[in-house]
PDB file of C-alpha atoms in Angstrom:
ATOM      1  CA  TYR U 936      37.444-199.040-263.782  1.00  0.00           C
ATOM      2  CA  ALA U 937      39.418-199.661-260.588  1.00  0.00           C
ATOM      3  CA  ILE U 938      37.567-201.527-257.897  1.00  0.00           C
ATOM      4  CA  GLY U 939      38.504-201.152-254.233  1.00  0.00           C
ATOM      5  CA  GLY U 940      40.642-198.615-252.405  1.00  0.00           C
ATOM      6  CA  ARG U 941      44.173-199.907-252.812  1.00  0.00           C
ATOM      7  CA  LEU U 942      45.337-198.353-256.046  1.00  0.00           C
ATOM      8  CA  ALA U 943      47.086-195.314-254.514  1.00  0.00           C
ATOM      9  CA  ARG U 944      49.115-197.502-252.172  1.00  0.00           C
ATOM     10  CA  GLU U 945      50.096-199.805-255.088  1.00  0.00           C
ATOM     11  CA  VAL U 946      51.136-196.766-257.186  1.00  0.00           C
ATOM     12  CA  ALA U 947      53.195-195.345-254.290  1.00  0.00           C
ATOM     13  CA  ASN U 948      55.019-198.614-253.828  1.00  0.00           C
ATOM     14  CA  SER U 949      55.821-199.443-257.472  1.00  0.00           C
ATOM     15  CA  GLN U 950      57.111-197.346-260.353  1.00  0.00           C
ATOM     16  CA  THR U 951      56.054-200.169-262.675  1.00  0.00           C
ATOM     17  CA  VAL U 952      52.438-199.881-261.498  1.00  0.00           C
ATOM     18  CA  LYS U 953      52.603-196.097-261.782  1.00  0.00           C
ATOM     19  CA  LYS U 954      53.878-196.339-265.381  1.00  0.00           C
ATOM     20  CA  TYR U 955      51.212-198.933-266.260  1.00  0.00           C
ATOM     21  CA  VAL U 956      48.161-197.028-264.924  1.00  0.00           C
ATOM     22  CA  SER U 957      49.494-193.804-266.437  1.00  0.00           C
ATOM     23  CA  SER U 958      49.327-195.418-269.900  1.00  0.00           C
ATOM     24  CA  PHE U 959      45.531-195.681-269.859  1.00  0.00           C
ATOM     25  CA  GLU U 960      43.220-193.110-271.342  1.00  0.00           C
ATOM     26  CA  ALA U 961      41.679-192.843-267.902  1.00  0.00           C
ATOM     27  CA  ASN U 962      41.571-194.556-264.554  1.00  0.00           C
ATOM     28  CA  TRP U 963      38.009-194.490-263.220  1.00  0.00           C
ATOM     29  CA  VAL U 964      37.972-194.791-259.475  1.00  0.00           C
ATOM     30  CA  GLU U 965      35.022-195.193-257.085  1.00  0.00           C
ATOM     31  CA  SER U 966      36.192-192.775-254.386  1.00  0.00           C
ATOM     32  CA  ILE U 967      36.754-188.991-254.369  1.00  0.00           C
ATOM     33  CA  SER U 968      39.598-189.388-251.905  1.00  0.00           C
ATOM     34  CA  LEU U 969      41.269-191.997-254.070  1.00  0.00           C
ATOM     35  CA  GLU U 970      41.104-189.673-257.097  1.00  0.00           C
ATOM     36  CA  LYS U 971      42.836-186.957-255.010  1.00  0.00           C
ATOM     37  CA  ASP U 972      45.520-189.339-253.729  1.00  0.00           C
ATOM     38  CA  LEU U 973      46.287-190.531-257.254  1.00  0.00           C
ATOM     39  CA  HIS U 974      46.519-186.992-258.557  1.00  0.00           C
ATOM     40  CA  GLU U 975      49.016-186.193-255.818  1.00  0.00           C
ATOM     41  CA  LEU U 976      51.064-189.218-256.900  1.00  0.00           C
ATOM     42  CA  GLY U 977      51.192-187.911-260.488  1.00  0.00           C
ATOM     43  CA  ILE U 978      48.311-190.060-261.899  1.00  0.00           C
ATOM     44  CA  LYS U 979      46.601-187.152-263.633  1.00  0.00           C
ATOM     45  CA  ASN U 980      44.196-189.345-265.585  1.00  0.00           C
ATOM     46  CA  ALA U 981      42.381-190.602-262.434  1.00  0.00           C
ATOM     47  CA  LYS U 982      38.688-189.734-262.591  1.00  0.00           C
ATOM     48  CA  PHE U 983      36.016-190.239-259.870  1.00  0.00           C
ATOM     49  CA  ILE U 984      32.985-192.133-261.260  1.00  0.00           C
ATOM     50  CA  PRO U 985      30.610-193.488-258.631  1.00  0.00           C
ATOM     51  CA  ILE U 986      29.854-197.182-258.674  1.00  0.00           C
ATOM     52  CA  PHE U 987      26.182-197.829-259.332  1.00  0.00           C
ATOM     53  CA  LYS U 988      23.478-200.465-259.197  1.00  0.00           C
ATOM     54  CA  ASN U 989      20.445-201.107-261.366  1.00  0.00           C
ATOM     55  CA  LEU U 990      18.067-201.253-258.428  1.00  0.00           C
ATOM     56  CA  THR U 991      14.743-199.577-257.616  1.00  0.00           C
ATOM     57  CA  PRO U 992      14.630-197.907-254.236  1.00  0.00           C
ATOM     58  CA  VAL U 993      11.749-198.663-251.872  1.00  0.00           C
ATOM     59  CA  ASN U 994       8.957-196.105-251.816  1.00  0.00           C
ATOM     60  CA  LEU U 995       8.964-193.636-248.933  1.00  0.00           C
ATOM     61  CA  ASP U 996       5.480-194.738-247.944  1.00  0.00           C
ATOM     62  CA  GLN U 997       6.843-198.258-247.286  1.00  0.00           C
ATOM     63  CA  VAL U 998       9.063-196.909-244.469  1.00  0.00           C
ATOM     64  CA  LYS U 999       7.375-197.411-241.096  1.00  0.00           C
ATOM     65  CA  LEU U1000       8.247-196.459-237.574  1.00  0.00           C
ATOM     66  CA  ASP U1001       9.282-199.603-235.680  1.00  0.00           C
ATOM     67  CA  ASN U1002       8.614-199.430-231.931  1.00  0.00           C
ATOM     68  CA  ASN U1003       8.550-203.207-231.451  1.00  0.00           C
ATOM     69  CA  LEU U1004      11.085-205.622-230.006  1.00  0.00           C
ATOM     70  CA  PRO U1005      13.173-207.408-231.085  1.00  0.00           C
ATOM     71  CA  LYS U1006      14.776-205.143-233.679  1.00  0.00           C
ATOM     72  CA  HIS U1007      15.963-207.054-236.759  1.00  0.00           C
ATOM     73  CA  PHE U1008      19.490-206.250-237.880  1.00  0.00           C
ATOM     74  CA  CYS U1009      21.283-207.847-240.858  1.00  0.00           C
ATOM     75  CA  ILE U1010      24.662-208.377-242.536  1.00  0.00           C
ATOM     76  CA  PHE U1011      24.763-208.736-246.328  1.00  0.00           C
ATOM     77  CA  SER U1012      28.325-209.641-247.354  1.00  0.00           C
ATOM     78  CA  ARG U1013      30.836-212.452-247.507  1.00  0.00           C
ATOM     79  CA  ILE U1014      30.796-214.372-244.259  1.00  0.00           C
ATOM     80  CA  MET U1015      34.379-214.177-243.081  1.00  0.00           C
ATOM     81  CA  PRO U1016      36.312-212.856-239.999  1.00  0.00           C
ATOM     82  CA  GLU U1017      37.662-209.847-241.950  1.00  0.00           C
ATOM     83  CA  LYS U1018      34.073-208.568-242.392  1.00  0.00           C
ATOM     84  CA  GLY U1019      33.636-208.362-238.652  1.00  0.00           C
ATOM     85  CA  ILE U1020      31.118-211.179-238.519  1.00  0.00           C
ATOM     86  CA  LEU U1021      32.095-212.332-235.045  1.00  0.00           C
ATOM     87  CA  ASP U1022      32.106-208.738-233.755  1.00  0.00           C
ATOM     88  CA  ALA U1023      28.448-208.385-234.920  1.00  0.00           C
ATOM     89  CA  MET U1024      27.365-211.684-233.428  1.00  0.00           C
ATOM     90  CA  ASP U1025      29.088-210.884-230.099  1.00  0.00           C
ATOM     91  CA  ALA U1026      27.446-207.464-230.064  1.00  0.00           C
ATOM     92  CA  MET U1027      23.958-208.982-230.462  1.00  0.00           C
ATOM     93  CA  ASN U1028      24.544-211.331-227.579  1.00  0.00           C
ATOM     94  CA  ALA U1029      25.965-208.551-225.337  1.00  0.00           C
ATOM     95  CA  VAL U1030      22.986-206.222-226.088  1.00  0.00           C
ATOM     96  CA  ASN U1031      20.500-208.913-225.201  1.00  0.00           C
ATOM     97  CA  ASN U1032      22.300-209.816-222.032  1.00  0.00           C
ATOM     98  CA  GLN U1033      22.371-206.159-220.984  1.00  0.00           C
ATOM     99  CA  MET U1034      18.694-205.621-221.749  1.00  0.00           C
ATOM    100  CA  GLY U1035      17.606-208.878-220.135  1.00  0.00           C
ATOM    101  CA  CYS U1036      15.554-209.976-223.172  1.00  0.00           C
ATOM    102  CA  ILE U1037      15.921-210.668-226.849  1.00  0.00           C
ATOM    103  CA  ALA U1038      15.935-207.049-227.984  1.00  0.00           C
ATOM    104  CA  ALA U1039      18.003-207.596-231.132  1.00  0.00           C
ATOM    105  CA  VAL U1040      18.385-210.388-233.643  1.00  0.00           C
ATOM    106  CA  LEU U1041      20.875-210.639-236.510  1.00  0.00           C
ATOM    107  CA  ASP U1042      20.284-212.318-239.864  1.00  0.00           C
ATOM    108  CA  LEU U1043      23.397-213.002-241.939  1.00  0.00           C
ATOM    109  CA  TYR U1044      23.337-213.337-245.699  1.00  0.00           C
ATOM    110  CA  GLY U1045      26.231-214.276-247.978  1.00  0.00           C
ATOM    111  CA  PRO U1046      28.702-217.014-249.010  1.00  0.00           C
ATOM    112  CA  ILE U1047      30.612-218.508-246.097  1.00  0.00           C
ATOM    113  CA  GLU U1048      34.399-218.483-246.428  1.00  0.00           C
ATOM    114  CA  GLN U1049      35.416-222.151-246.452  1.00  0.00           C
ATOM    115  CA  ASN U1050      38.006-221.949-243.669  1.00  0.00           C
ATOM    116  CA  PHE U1051      35.567-220.035-241.471  1.00  0.00           C
ATOM    117  CA  THR U1052      32.652-222.501-241.630  1.00  0.00           C
ATOM    118  CA  LYS U1053      33.469-224.433-238.442  1.00  0.00           C
ATOM    119  CA  GLU U1054      33.962-221.325-236.312  1.00  0.00           C
ATOM    120  CA  PHE U1055      30.925-219.572-237.760  1.00  0.00           C
ATOM    121  CA  ASN U1056      28.651-222.566-237.163  1.00  0.00           C
ATOM    122  CA  SER U1057      29.945-222.880-233.612  1.00  0.00           C
ATOM    123  CA  LYS U1058      29.070-219.254-232.944  1.00  0.00           C
ATOM    124  CA  LEU U1059      25.654-219.709-234.523  1.00  0.00           C
ATOM    125  CA  SER U1060      25.060-222.577-232.138  1.00  0.00           C
ATOM    126  CA  GLU U1061      26.253-220.498-229.176  1.00  0.00           C
ATOM    127  CA  TYR U1062      23.967-217.636-230.062  1.00  0.00           C
ATOM    128  CA  SER U1063      21.079-219.609-231.495  1.00  0.00           C
ATOM    129  CA  ASN U1064      18.530-217.350-229.800  1.00  0.00           C
ATOM    130  CA  CYS U1065      19.615-214.236-231.702  1.00  0.00           C
ATOM    131  CA  CYS U1066      21.867-214.993-234.700  1.00  0.00           C
ATOM    132  CA  PHE U1067      20.651-216.782-237.881  1.00  0.00           C
ATOM    133  CA  TYR U1068      22.296-217.655-241.184  1.00  0.00           C
ATOM    134  CA  LYS U1069      19.904-217.028-244.066  1.00  0.00           C
ATOM    135  CA  GLY U1070      21.936-218.237-247.025  1.00  0.00           C
ATOM    136  CA  ILE U1071      22.919-216.525-250.299  1.00  0.00           C
ATOM    137  CA  VAL U1072      20.667-214.026-252.062  1.00  0.00           C
ATOM    138  CA  ASP U1073      20.828-213.060-255.712  1.00  0.00           C
ATOM    139  CA  SER U1074      22.144-209.466-255.940  1.00  0.00           C
ATOM    140  CA  GLY U1075      19.133-208.381-257.909  1.00  0.00           C
ATOM    141  CA  LYS U1076      16.881-209.269-255.026  1.00  0.00           C
ATOM    142  CA  SER U1077      18.751-207.366-252.314  1.00  0.00           C
ATOM    143  CA  VAL U1078      16.140-204.666-251.866  1.00  0.00           C
ATOM    144  CA  GLU U1079      13.351-207.223-251.657  1.00  0.00           C
ATOM    145  CA  ILE U1080      15.178-209.004-248.845  1.00  0.00           C
ATOM    146  CA  LEU U1081      16.603-206.039-246.928  1.00  0.00           C
ATOM    147  CA  LYS U1082      13.784-203.551-246.931  1.00  0.00           C
ATOM    148  CA  ASP U1083      12.033-204.952-243.803  1.00  0.00           C
ATOM    149  CA  TYR U1084      15.124-204.846-241.577  1.00  0.00           C
ATOM    150  CA  TYR U1085      15.832-202.197-238.973  1.00  0.00           C
ATOM    151  CA  MET U1086      19.484-201.544-239.813  1.00  0.00           C
ATOM    152  CA  LEU U1087      22.483-203.090-241.591  1.00  0.00           C
ATOM    153  CA  LEU U1088      25.739-203.728-239.746  1.00  0.00           C
ATOM    154  CA  PHE U1089      29.128-203.148-241.366  1.00  0.00           C
ATOM    155  CA  PRO U1090      31.844-203.846-238.739  1.00  0.00           C
ATOM    156  CA  THR U1091      34.667-204.441-241.260  1.00  0.00           C
ATOM    157  CA  HIS U1092      38.226-205.285-240.176  1.00  0.00           C
ATOM    158  CA  TRP U1093      39.557-203.884-243.523  1.00  0.00           C
ATOM    159  CA  LYS U1094      40.432-200.243-242.954  1.00  0.00           C
ATOM    160  CA  HIS U1095      41.257-199.903-246.654  1.00  0.00           C
ATOM    161  CA  GLU U1096      37.891-201.044-248.008  1.00  0.00           C
ATOM    162  CA  GLY U1097      36.750-199.217-251.106  1.00  0.00           C
ATOM    163  CA  ILE U1098      33.108-198.335-251.559  1.00  0.00           C
ATOM    164  CA  PRO U1099      31.184-201.410-250.359  1.00  0.00           C
ATOM    165  CA  GLY U1100      28.299-202.541-252.487  1.00  0.00           C
ATOM    166  CA  THR U1101      26.419-203.790-249.427  1.00  0.00           C
ATOM    167  CA  ILE U1102      25.959-200.198-248.195  1.00  0.00           C
ATOM    168  CA  ILE U1103      24.536-199.204-251.550  1.00  0.00           C
ATOM    169  CA  ASP U1104      22.095-202.140-251.322  1.00  0.00           C
ATOM    170  CA  ALA U1105      21.198-200.884-247.873  1.00  0.00           C
ATOM    171  CA  PHE U1106      20.466-197.336-249.044  1.00  0.00           C
ATOM    172  CA  PHE U1107      18.192-198.555-251.854  1.00  0.00           C
ATOM    173  CA  SER U1108      16.403-200.635-249.199  1.00  0.00           C
ATOM    174  CA  GLY U1109      15.930-197.619-246.893  1.00  0.00           C
ATOM    175  CA  LEU U1110      18.275-199.216-244.402  1.00  0.00           C
ATOM    176  CA  PRO U1111      20.654-197.113-242.204  1.00  0.00           C
ATOM    177  CA  VAL U1112      24.076-198.580-241.546  1.00  0.00           C
ATOM    178  CA  ILE U1113      26.025-199.030-238.334  1.00  0.00           C
ATOM    179  CA  ALA U1114      29.571-198.957-239.631  1.00  0.00           C
ATOM    180  CA  ARG U1115      33.159-199.041-238.448  1.00  0.00           C
ATOM    181  CA  ARG U1116      34.961-195.955-239.893  1.00  0.00           C
ATOM    182  CA  TRP U1117      37.039-197.419-242.722  1.00  0.00           C
ATOM    183  CA  GLN U1118      39.062-195.054-244.929  1.00  0.00           C
ATOM    184  CA  TYR U1119      36.212-193.963-247.196  1.00  0.00           C
ATOM    185  CA  CYS U1120      33.350-194.235-244.730  1.00  0.00           C
ATOM    186  CA  ASP U1121      32.623-190.544-244.578  1.00  0.00           C
ATOM    187  CA  GLU U1122      32.130-190.408-248.361  1.00  0.00           C
ATOM    188  CA  MET U1123      29.171-192.780-248.004  1.00  0.00           C
ATOM    189  CA  ILE U1124      27.662-192.447-244.537  1.00  0.00           C
ATOM    190  CA  GLN U1125      26.689-189.256-242.721  1.00  0.00           C
ATOM    191  CA  ASP U1126      26.819-190.036-239.051  1.00  0.00           C
ATOM    192  CA  GLY U1127      23.358-189.545-237.552  1.00  0.00           C
ATOM    193  CA  VAL U1128      21.863-188.951-241.025  1.00  0.00           C
ATOM    194  CA  THR U1129      22.216-192.169-242.964  1.00  0.00           C
ATOM    195  CA  GLY U1130      23.835-194.331-240.295  1.00  0.00           C
ATOM    196  CA  LEU U1131      25.830-194.472-237.074  1.00  0.00           C
ATOM    197  CA  VAL U1132      29.642-194.649-237.208  1.00  0.00           C
ATOM    198  CA  TYR U1133      32.242-195.711-234.655  1.00  0.00           C
ATOM    199  CA  GLU U1134      36.004-195.265-234.794  1.00  0.00           C
ATOM    200  CA  PHE U1135      38.066-198.025-236.391  1.00  0.00           C
ATOM    201  CA  ASP U1136      40.229-198.391-233.287  1.00  0.00           C
ATOM    202  CA  GLN U1137      37.212-198.666-230.964  1.00  0.00           C
ATOM    203  CA  PRO U1138      35.416-201.868-232.103  1.00  0.00           C
ATOM    204  CA  GLU U1139      33.735-202.169-228.688  1.00  0.00           C
ATOM    205  CA  TYR U1140      31.482-199.246-229.593  1.00  0.00           C
ATOM    206  CA  LEU U1141      29.456-201.465-231.982  1.00  0.00           C
ATOM    207  CA  LYS U1142      27.454-202.768-229.079  1.00  0.00           C
ATOM    208  CA  ASP U1143      26.802-199.227-227.789  1.00  0.00           C
ATOM    209  CA  LEU U1144      25.539-198.058-231.157  1.00  0.00           C
ATOM    210  CA  VAL U1145      23.236-201.081-231.494  1.00  0.00           C
ATOM    211  CA  LEU U1146      21.803-200.245-228.085  1.00  0.00           C
ATOM    212  CA  SER U1147      21.422-196.600-229.052  1.00  0.00           C
ATOM    213  CA  ALA U1148      19.589-197.549-232.218  1.00  0.00           C
ATOM    214  CA  ILE U1149      17.223-199.856-230.335  1.00  0.00           C
ATOM    215  CA  ASN U1150      16.342-197.051-227.978  1.00  0.00           C
ATOM    216  CA  ASN U1151      15.899-194.388-230.694  1.00  0.00           C
ATOM    217  CA  SER U1152      13.295-195.695-233.142  1.00  0.00           C
ATOM    218  CA  MET U1153      12.359-192.205-234.274  1.00  0.00           C
ATOM    219  CA  LEU U1154      15.965-191.422-235.218  1.00  0.00           C
ATOM    220  CA  VAL U1155      16.255-194.622-237.228  1.00  0.00           C
ATOM    221  CA  PHE U1156      12.944-193.893-238.903  1.00  0.00           C
ATOM    222  CA  GLY U1157      14.273-190.541-240.097  1.00  0.00           C
ATOM    223  CA  MET U1158      17.558-192.070-241.274  1.00  0.00           C
ATOM    224  CA  LYS U1159      15.630-194.650-243.347  1.00  0.00           C
ATOM    225  CA  ARG U1160      14.078-191.844-245.372  1.00  0.00           C
ATOM    226  CA  ASN U1161      17.512-190.186-245.746  1.00  0.00           C
ATOM    227  CA  CYS U1162      18.967-193.429-247.024  1.00  0.00           C
ATOM    228  CA  ILE U1163      16.405-193.647-249.841  1.00  0.00           C
ATOM    229  CA  GLU U1164      17.378-190.113-250.855  1.00  0.00           C
ATOM    230  CA  ALA U1165      21.114-191.035-250.737  1.00  0.00           C
ATOM    231  CA  SER U1166      20.552-194.033-252.988  1.00  0.00           C
ATOM    232  CA  HIS U1167      19.879-191.821-256.005  1.00  0.00           C
ATOM    233  CA  LYS U1168      23.525-190.940-256.494  1.00  0.00           C
ATOM    234  CA  TYR U1169      24.337-194.685-256.865  1.00  0.00           C
ATOM    235  CA  SER U1170      21.575-195.333-259.378  1.00  0.00           C
ATOM    236  CA  GLN U1171      22.314-196.444-262.939  1.00  0.00           C
ATOM    237  CA  ALA U1172      20.322-193.516-264.317  1.00  0.00           C
ATOM    238  CA  SER U1173      22.360-191.003-262.305  1.00  0.00           C
ATOM    239  CA  VAL U1174      25.799-192.355-263.208  1.00  0.00           C
ATOM    240  CA  ILE U1175      25.311-193.418-266.828  1.00  0.00           C
ATOM    241  CA  HIS U1176      25.406-189.830-268.131  1.00  0.00           C
ATOM    242  CA  THR U1177      28.803-189.316-266.661  1.00  0.00           C
ATOM    243  CA  ILE U1178      30.090-192.539-268.165  1.00  0.00           C
ATOM    244  CA  MET U1179      28.700-191.702-271.589  1.00  0.00           C
ATOM    245  CA  SER U1180      30.272-188.271-271.537  1.00  0.00           C
ATOM    246  CA  GLU U1181      33.652-189.802-270.711  1.00  0.00           C
ATOM    247  CA  LEU U1182      33.393-192.415-273.480  1.00  0.00           C
ATOM    248  CA  PHE U1183      32.086-190.123-276.236  1.00  0.00           C
TER     249      PHE U1183
END
């Protein structure tokens, strides 16, 4: 079961890797596009199987229209520059400066990369009115923690991300995602339906989308309900039948 989105590039760059992965009964991959790319490279045993989580989605009746300020955004990932952490914090500050009040706050969850601790703490101190580190949360409690937020931010610097688990957590929590368009983004997020997407080479648009979300509570409310519906394809119950049919 291949995790991440790099396998096609590794196969293309190495005959040894190509021979090795071809020797398996199957290569299960988490992306439809990755399955296609591998087939084109001659890896005919590549098979798309969605990643899944054993989580219970929030009930639709728990989703409420939020017309209040500030809006509460979150990040739920490793705390490191490559995840766009500084982009997100800068966007919060810029939005609040533009609106002339604390219209958006950002809570960050996840383990802090050791060599990023000093810079991250400095930025927290600089933006102490709107950015807050909330520690590490057990993965099984993600829905409990995330369900009351407005949106999740995913401003990754890794264009070749696979299928990020944090977005699946967000969907189970009824949480739309503002995301930078990494290579498999469109397989997960429908722009304007389950989130808001900006182009990878236009990171400055993160601030604009946060502003747009703040000013369109009804749109976000509708997207929350769509996210709960989207979570079903990442549920254990949905995927296990496919896995069992492949094994037996």
